DNA sequence: GTCTATACACCGATAGAC
DNA sequence: GTCTATCGGTGTATAGAC
């Protein structure tokens, strides 16, 4: 059941995302957020105890949604390199479709790193679980096995997506980004080997 | 020639780096910076027109120094994978030696992305030139050639170091980071092939 | 040149009318 | 519950004494 106050909280979180995306976290004052949401300042403090409470919810809720957006529903490709390429291309498309939002995610992660380090850690632990499951599924689907520990490969994948996000946000070079995604897929695929008949 | 006002500017920039490293960019108010530098507030505005002017200098000067710190003087290793592993391990050591500073660099880059995008672009263009030169040298030194365009490999290397920085800052998992560095070096090395006799 | 004192805008948060 | 009005605090920047 959705009580009015929860609806208000949701509206404020959404407004906050828009403000952070458009003008950065440092511009996301309570006043700017309520203006974006079309509310009065007092309504904010009726829904939230404090600005910190909203930021907590913003980080956990918005970063959690991000997971689903990044993970494609169905990957195409017969070889492991093709599968990885499809997955990374999907992420690159997601990034290019809404760069401001992804930049906001980065700012929120960095803010969490200082203000709520345990939230950032939890988030990345969750990313790691998701990447691990995806890589294991990809290997199984192509009858391969990883020659490095799967958590290592998962972390490498996460590091790479973080890196490509930052570099693309800086120079917006689509052609170079696609070229890098292709090279990264090929390089990552080299960390797996075909299953032997015994396996 | 170093006039007094330039010395004051330098002292303020150094104080600002310390404040950003310790407490984040959002805490780096002019008051916090002059307190760290042991100056009065008015002295700040004698040396700088505005806080923005200091941030401009901070970004260009501090990010420029970063280049040299990241690039190791001499790499050891006979194979390309060993060379890449040594280089990446050097960067990881650099990160672990002063994580607060590296976190400050990330915050400054992200700030520049919003406030002075051209500065961020210039900075990454410079990173690319340095990474390109390093990769070409490494390939030449091990009698290899890159099977992908060198700018692509360079961008992959930069993306990866950006990513490893963020992920390590989040969870500080040394063992996993080392494992990932090893895997990344192996993966990157797969993008090169030995020179043939004709070459 | 360097200081103290202060102007003025904006911040998060709250009081109190309705 | 929702508003306007306002509190106390901090931000950047400046005026003016020395």
PDB file of C-alpha atoms in Angstrom, chain A:
ATOM      1  CA  UNK A   1       0.000   0.000   0.000  1.00  0.00           C
ATOM      2  CA  UNK A   2       1.307   3.359  -1.019  1.00  0.00           C
ATOM      3  CA  UNK A   3       0.632   6.022   1.555  1.00  0.00           C
ATOM      4  CA  UNK A   4       0.749   9.653   0.458  1.00  0.00           C
ATOM      5  CA  UNK A   5       3.992  10.241   2.281  1.00  0.00           C
ATOM      6  CA  UNK A   6       5.675   7.422   0.370  1.00  0.00           C
ATOM      7  CA  UNK A   7       4.453   8.866  -2.896  1.00  0.00           C
ATOM      8  CA  UNK A   8       5.909  12.197  -1.853  1.00  0.00           C
ATOM      9  CA  UNK A   9       9.208  10.580  -0.974  1.00  0.00           C
ATOM     10  CA  UNK A  10       9.305   8.881  -4.368  1.00  0.00           C
ATOM     11  CA  UNK A  11       8.522  12.141  -6.165  1.00  0.00           C
ATOM     12  CA  UNK A  12      11.313  13.886  -4.270  1.00  0.00           C
ATOM     13  CA  UNK A  13      13.816  11.138  -5.086  1.00  0.00           C
ATOM     14  CA  UNK A  14      12.914  11.377  -8.762  1.00  0.00           C
ATOM     15  CA  UNK A  15      13.231  15.143  -8.690  1.00  0.00           C
ATOM     16  CA  UNK A  16      16.592  14.798  -6.975  1.00  0.00           C
ATOM     17  CA  UNK A  17      17.821  12.479  -9.736  1.00  0.00           C
ATOM     18  CA  UNK A  18      16.802  15.035 -12.334  1.00  0.00           C
ATOM     19  CA  UNK A  19      18.585  17.852 -10.506  1.00  0.00           C
ATOM     20  CA  UNK A  20      21.765  15.826  -9.963  1.00  0.00           C
ATOM     21  CA  UNK A  21      21.746  14.726 -13.606  1.00  0.00           C
ATOM     22  CA  UNK A  22      21.244  18.219 -14.913  1.00  0.00           C
ATOM     23  CA  UNK A  23      23.410  20.261 -12.574  1.00  0.00           C
ATOM     24  CA  UNK A  24      25.431  17.934 -10.358  1.00  0.00           C
ATOM     25  CA  UNK A  25      25.192  16.757  -6.782  1.00  0.00           C
ATOM     26  CA  UNK A  26      26.605  19.996  -5.407  1.00  0.00           C
ATOM     27  CA  UNK A  27      23.633  21.866  -6.893  1.00  0.00           C
ATOM     28  CA  UNK A  28      21.105  19.439  -5.449  1.00  0.00           C
ATOM     29  CA  UNK A  29      20.075  21.501  -2.432  1.00  0.00           C
ATOM     30  CA  UNK A  30      16.790  20.748  -0.745  1.00  0.00           C
ATOM     31  CA  UNK A  31      15.480  23.985  -2.189  1.00  0.00           C
ATOM     32  CA  UNK A  32      16.498  23.012  -5.739  1.00  0.00           C
ATOM     33  CA  UNK A  33      14.929  19.582  -5.289  1.00  0.00           C
ATOM     34  CA  UNK A  34      11.580  20.840  -4.016  1.00  0.00           C
ATOM     35  CA  UNK A  35      11.487  23.432  -6.801  1.00  0.00           C
ATOM     36  CA  UNK A  36      12.008  20.619  -9.326  1.00  0.00           C
ATOM     37  CA  UNK A  37       9.289  18.565  -7.633  1.00  0.00           C
ATOM     38  CA  UNK A  38       6.933  21.555  -7.403  1.00  0.00           C
ATOM     39  CA  UNK A  39       6.650  21.388  -3.642  1.00  0.00           C
ATOM     40  CA  UNK A  40       7.255  23.712  -0.773  1.00  0.00           C
ATOM     41  CA  UNK A  41      10.358  23.440   1.376  1.00  0.00           C
ATOM     42  CA  UNK A  42       8.315  22.409   4.397  1.00  0.00           C
ATOM     43  CA  UNK A  43       6.837  19.475   2.477  1.00  0.00           C
ATOM     44  CA  UNK A  44      10.328  18.119   2.075  1.00  0.00           C
ATOM     45  CA  UNK A  45      10.820  17.972   5.824  1.00  0.00           C
ATOM     46  CA  UNK A  46       7.425  16.438   6.276  1.00  0.00           C
ATOM     47  CA  UNK A  47       8.475  13.537   4.029  1.00  0.00           C
ATOM     48  CA  UNK A  48      12.116  13.327   5.124  1.00  0.00           C
ATOM     49  CA  UNK A  49      13.794  13.902   8.454  1.00  0.00           C
ATOM     50  CA  UNK A  50      16.741  15.553   6.746  1.00  0.00           C
ATOM     51  CA  UNK A  51      18.556  15.977   3.459  1.00  0.00           C
ATOM     52  CA  UNK A  52      20.903  13.169   4.479  1.00  0.00           C
ATOM     53  CA  UNK A  53      17.952  10.812   4.736  1.00  0.00           C
ATOM     54  CA  UNK A  54      16.968  11.575   1.151  1.00  0.00           C
ATOM     55  CA  UNK A  55      20.528  11.057  -0.055  1.00  0.00           C
ATOM     56  CA  UNK A  56      20.632   7.665   1.656  1.00  0.00           C
ATOM     57  CA  UNK A  57      17.485   6.616  -0.142  1.00  0.00           C
ATOM     58  CA  UNK A  58      18.743   8.139  -3.376  1.00  0.00           C
ATOM     59  CA  UNK A  59      21.932   6.090  -3.276  1.00  0.00           C
ATOM     60  CA  UNK A  60      20.408   2.759  -2.329  1.00  0.00           C
ATOM     61  CA  UNK A  61      17.344   3.018  -4.556  1.00  0.00           C
ATOM     62  CA  UNK A  62      18.854   4.592  -7.644  1.00  0.00           C
ATOM     63  CA  UNK A  63      22.036   2.545  -7.685  1.00  0.00           C
ATOM     64  CA  UNK A  64      19.940  -0.588  -7.190  1.00  0.00           C
ATOM     65  CA  UNK A  65      17.836   0.221 -10.255  1.00  0.00           C
ATOM     66  CA  UNK A  66      21.034   0.754 -12.176  1.00  0.00           C
ATOM     67  CA  UNK A  67      21.914  -2.940 -11.873  1.00  0.00           C
ATOM     68  CA  UNK A  68      18.929  -4.004 -13.887  1.00  0.00           C
ATOM     69  CA  UNK A  69      19.465  -1.405 -16.560  1.00  0.00           C
ATOM     70  CA  UNK A  70      23.030  -2.520 -17.116  1.00  0.00           C
ATOM     71  CA  UNK A  71      22.331  -6.232 -17.355  1.00  0.00           C
ATOM     72  CA  UNK A  72      20.847  -7.103 -20.739  1.00  0.00           C
ATOM     73  CA  UNK A  73      17.957  -9.529 -20.773  1.00  0.00           C
ATOM     74  CA  UNK A  74      19.228 -11.754 -23.501  1.00  0.00           C
ATOM     75  CA  UNK A  75      22.617 -11.854 -25.109  1.00  0.00           C
ATOM     76  CA  UNK A  76      23.214 -12.889 -28.648  1.00  0.00           C
ATOM     77  CA  UNK A  77      26.337 -14.432 -30.020  1.00  0.00           C
ATOM     78  CA  UNK A  78      27.704 -17.898 -30.434  1.00  0.00           C
ATOM     79  CA  UNK A  79      31.257 -17.381 -29.290  1.00  0.00           C
ATOM     80  CA  UNK A  80      32.250 -16.069 -25.895  1.00  0.00           C
ATOM     81  CA  UNK A  81      33.851 -13.012 -27.478  1.00  0.00           C
ATOM     82  CA  UNK A  82      30.599 -12.298 -29.337  1.00  0.00           C
ATOM     83  CA  UNK A  83      28.576 -12.651 -26.150  1.00  0.00           C
ATOM     84  CA  UNK A  84      30.895 -10.314 -24.251  1.00  0.00           C
ATOM     85  CA  UNK A  85      30.848  -7.869 -27.137  1.00  0.00           C
ATOM     86  CA  UNK A  86      27.054  -7.870 -27.172  1.00  0.00           C
ATOM     87  CA  UNK A  87      26.892  -7.285 -23.431  1.00  0.00           C
ATOM     88  CA  UNK A  88      29.398  -4.446 -23.446  1.00  0.00           C
ATOM     89  CA  UNK A  89      27.778  -2.847 -26.489  1.00  0.00           C
ATOM     90  CA  UNK A  90      24.480  -2.960 -24.640  1.00  0.00           C
ATOM     91  CA  UNK A  91      26.051  -1.103 -21.756  1.00  0.00           C
ATOM     92  CA  UNK A  92      27.609   1.457 -24.083  1.00  0.00           C
ATOM     93  CA  UNK A  93      24.202   2.057 -25.686  1.00  0.00           C
ATOM     94  CA  UNK A  94      22.700   2.487 -22.234  1.00  0.00           C
ATOM     95  CA  UNK A  95      25.387   5.031 -21.382  1.00  0.00           C
ATOM     96  CA  UNK A  96      24.923   6.973 -24.607  1.00  0.00           C
ATOM     97  CA  UNK A  97      21.155   6.983 -24.255  1.00  0.00           C
ATOM     98  CA  UNK A  98      21.319   8.900 -20.977  1.00  0.00           C
ATOM     99  CA  UNK A  99      24.818  10.170 -20.223  1.00  0.00           C
ATOM    100  CA  UNK A 100      23.653  12.686 -17.646  1.00  0.00           C
ATOM    101  CA  UNK A 101      22.094   9.947 -15.578  1.00  0.00           C
ATOM    102  CA  UNK A 102      25.228   7.836 -15.684  1.00  0.00           C
ATOM    103  CA  UNK A 103      27.301  10.849 -14.707  1.00  0.00           C
ATOM    104  CA  UNK A 104      24.935  11.338 -11.785  1.00  0.00           C
ATOM    105  CA  UNK A 105      25.467   7.694 -10.769  1.00  0.00           C
ATOM    106  CA  UNK A 106      29.208   8.281 -10.733  1.00  0.00           C
ATOM    107  CA  UNK A 107      28.814  11.362  -8.559  1.00  0.00           C
ATOM    108  CA  UNK A 108      26.555   9.496  -6.163  1.00  0.00           C
ATOM    109  CA  UNK A 109      29.021   6.617  -5.901  1.00  0.00           C
ATOM    110  CA  UNK A 110      31.812   9.043  -5.142  1.00  0.00           C
ATOM    111  CA  UNK A 111      29.698  10.842  -2.586  1.00  0.00           C
ATOM    112  CA  UNK A 112      28.786   7.532  -0.955  1.00  0.00           C
ATOM    113  CA  UNK A 113      32.487   6.666  -0.835  1.00  0.00           C
ATOM    114  CA  UNK A 114      32.998   9.536   1.600  1.00  0.00           C
ATOM    115  CA  UNK A 115      29.684   9.800   3.397  1.00  0.00           C
ATOM    116  CA  UNK A 116      28.382   6.206   3.444  1.00  0.00           C
ATOM    117  CA  UNK A 117      31.279   3.907   2.542  1.00  0.00           C
ATOM    118  CA  UNK A 118      29.352   0.808   3.601  1.00  0.00           C
ATOM    119  CA  UNK A 119      26.629   1.632   1.063  1.00  0.00           C
ATOM    120  CA  UNK A 120      29.226   1.886  -1.701  1.00  0.00           C
ATOM    121  CA  UNK A 121      30.765  -1.418  -0.640  1.00  0.00           C
ATOM    122  CA  UNK A 122      27.394  -3.168  -0.561  1.00  0.00           C
ATOM    123  CA  UNK A 123      26.629  -1.823  -3.994  1.00  0.00           C
ATOM    124  CA  UNK A 124      29.855  -3.075  -5.512  1.00  0.00           C
ATOM    125  CA  UNK A 125      29.474  -6.455  -3.806  1.00  0.00           C
ATOM    126  CA  UNK A 126      26.123  -6.711  -5.534  1.00  0.00           C
ATOM    127  CA  UNK A 127      27.649  -5.660  -8.887  1.00  0.00           C
ATOM    128  CA  UNK A 128      30.233  -8.406  -8.400  1.00  0.00           C
ATOM    129  CA  UNK A 129      27.584 -11.062  -7.764  1.00  0.00           C
ATOM    130  CA  UNK A 130      25.698 -10.043 -10.869  1.00  0.00           C
ATOM    131  CA  UNK A 131      28.818  -9.938 -13.060  1.00  0.00           C
ATOM    132  CA  UNK A 132      29.928 -13.313 -11.699  1.00  0.00           C
ATOM    133  CA  UNK A 133      26.613 -14.924 -12.525  1.00  0.00           C
ATOM    134  CA  UNK A 134      26.630 -13.384 -16.009  1.00  0.00           C
ATOM    135  CA  UNK A 135      30.159 -14.576 -16.761  1.00  0.00           C
ATOM    136  CA  UNK A 136      29.451 -18.089 -15.531  1.00  0.00           C
ATOM    137  CA  UNK A 137      26.337 -18.237 -17.634  1.00  0.00           C
ATOM    138  CA  UNK A 138      28.207 -16.941 -20.683  1.00  0.00           C
ATOM    139  CA  UNK A 139      30.954 -19.530 -20.262  1.00  0.00           C
ATOM    140  CA  UNK A 140      28.463 -22.335 -19.784  1.00  0.00           C
ATOM    141  CA  UNK A 141      26.484 -21.218 -22.796  1.00  0.00           C
ATOM    142  CA  UNK A 142      29.543 -21.331 -25.038  1.00  0.00           C
ATOM    143  CA  UNK A 143      30.999 -24.500 -23.516  1.00  0.00           C
ATOM    144  CA  UNK A 144      34.006 -22.652 -22.082  1.00  0.00           C
ATOM    145  CA  UNK A 145      35.634 -22.369 -18.693  1.00  0.00           C
ATOM    146  CA  UNK A 146      37.412 -19.376 -17.182  1.00  0.00           C
ATOM    147  CA  UNK A 147      41.135 -19.850 -16.768  1.00  0.00           C
ATOM    148  CA  UNK A 148      41.242 -17.140 -14.099  1.00  0.00           C
ATOM    149  CA  UNK A 149      39.072 -17.130 -10.962  1.00  0.00           C
ATOM    150  CA  UNK A 150      35.579 -16.000 -11.916  1.00  0.00           C
ATOM    151  CA  UNK A 151      35.478 -13.240  -9.238  1.00  0.00           C
ATOM    152  CA  UNK A 152      38.645 -11.904 -10.806  1.00  0.00           C
ATOM    153  CA  UNK A 153      37.130 -11.863 -14.276  1.00  0.00           C
ATOM    154  CA  UNK A 154      33.974 -10.278 -12.848  1.00  0.00           C
ATOM    155  CA  UNK A 155      35.978  -7.558 -11.165  1.00  0.00           C
ATOM    156  CA  UNK A 156      37.886  -6.970 -14.381  1.00  0.00           C
ATOM    157  CA  UNK A 157      34.589  -6.562 -16.214  1.00  0.00           C
ATOM    158  CA  UNK A 158      33.281  -4.114 -13.623  1.00  0.00           C
ATOM    159  CA  UNK A 159      36.516  -2.149 -13.632  1.00  0.00           C
ATOM    160  CA  UNK A 160      36.341  -1.919 -17.366  1.00  0.00           C
ATOM    161  CA  UNK A 161      32.757  -0.674 -17.484  1.00  0.00           C
ATOM    162  CA  UNK A 162      33.555   1.915 -14.814  1.00  0.00           C
ATOM    163  CA  UNK A 163      36.547   3.024 -16.839  1.00  0.00           C
ATOM    164  CA  UNK A 164      34.759   3.188 -20.162  1.00  0.00           C
ATOM    165  CA  UNK A 165      32.034   5.247 -18.520  1.00  0.00           C
ATOM    166  CA  UNK A 166      34.446   7.875 -17.291  1.00  0.00           C
ATOM    167  CA  UNK A 167      36.502   8.046 -20.475  1.00  0.00           C
ATOM    168  CA  UNK A 168      33.453   8.263 -22.719  1.00  0.00           C
ATOM    169  CA  UNK A 169      31.865  10.931 -20.519  1.00  0.00           C
ATOM    170  CA  UNK A 170      35.058  12.940 -20.906  1.00  0.00           C
ATOM    171  CA  UNK A 171      35.495  12.873 -24.674  1.00  0.00           C
ATOM    172  CA  UNK A 172      32.232  11.370 -26.025  1.00  0.00           C
ATOM    173  CA  UNK A 173      34.218   9.600 -28.739  1.00  0.00           C
ATOM    174  CA  UNK A 174      31.733   6.991 -29.977  1.00  0.00           C
ATOM    175  CA  UNK A 175      33.977   5.395 -32.576  1.00  0.00           C
ATOM    176  CA  UNK A 176      36.854   4.983 -30.148  1.00  0.00           C
ATOM    177  CA  UNK A 177      34.543   3.631 -27.456  1.00  0.00           C
ATOM    178  CA  UNK A 178      33.172   0.990 -29.823  1.00  0.00           C
ATOM    179  CA  UNK A 179      36.649   0.047 -30.887  1.00  0.00           C
ATOM    180  CA  UNK A 180      37.666  -0.307 -27.234  1.00  0.00           C
ATOM    181  CA  UNK A 181      34.609  -2.418 -26.437  1.00  0.00           C
ATOM    182  CA  UNK A 182      35.510  -4.795 -29.252  1.00  0.00           C
ATOM    183  CA  UNK A 183      39.100  -5.047 -28.108  1.00  0.00           C
ATOM    184  CA  UNK A 184      38.029  -5.552 -24.489  1.00  0.00           C
ATOM    185  CA  UNK A 185      35.621  -8.339 -25.441  1.00  0.00           C
ATOM    186  CA  UNK A 186      38.380 -10.077 -27.377  1.00  0.00           C
ATOM    187  CA  UNK A 187      40.856  -9.634 -24.543  1.00  0.00           C
ATOM    188  CA  UNK A 188      38.413 -10.886 -21.895  1.00  0.00           C
ATOM    189  CA  UNK A 189      37.458 -13.882 -24.002  1.00  0.00           C
ATOM    190  CA  UNK A 190      41.120 -14.921 -24.011  1.00  0.00           C
ATOM    191  CA  UNK A 191      40.800 -15.521 -20.279  1.00  0.00           C
ATOM    192  CA  UNK A 192      38.582 -18.515 -21.000  1.00  0.00           C
ATOM    193  CA  UNK A 193      39.286 -21.769 -22.816  1.00  0.00           C
ATOM    194  CA  UNK A 194      37.005 -24.300 -24.536  1.00  0.00           C
ATOM    195  CA  UNK A 195      35.834 -27.155 -22.393  1.00  0.00           C
ATOM    196  CA  UNK A 196      37.601 -30.446 -23.055  1.00  0.00           C
ATOM    197  CA  UNK A 197      35.545 -33.525 -23.827  1.00  0.00           C
ATOM    198  CA  UNK A 198      36.157 -34.754 -20.279  1.00  0.00           C
ATOM    199  CA  UNK A 199      34.488 -31.610 -18.967  1.00  0.00           C
TER     200      UNK A 199
END
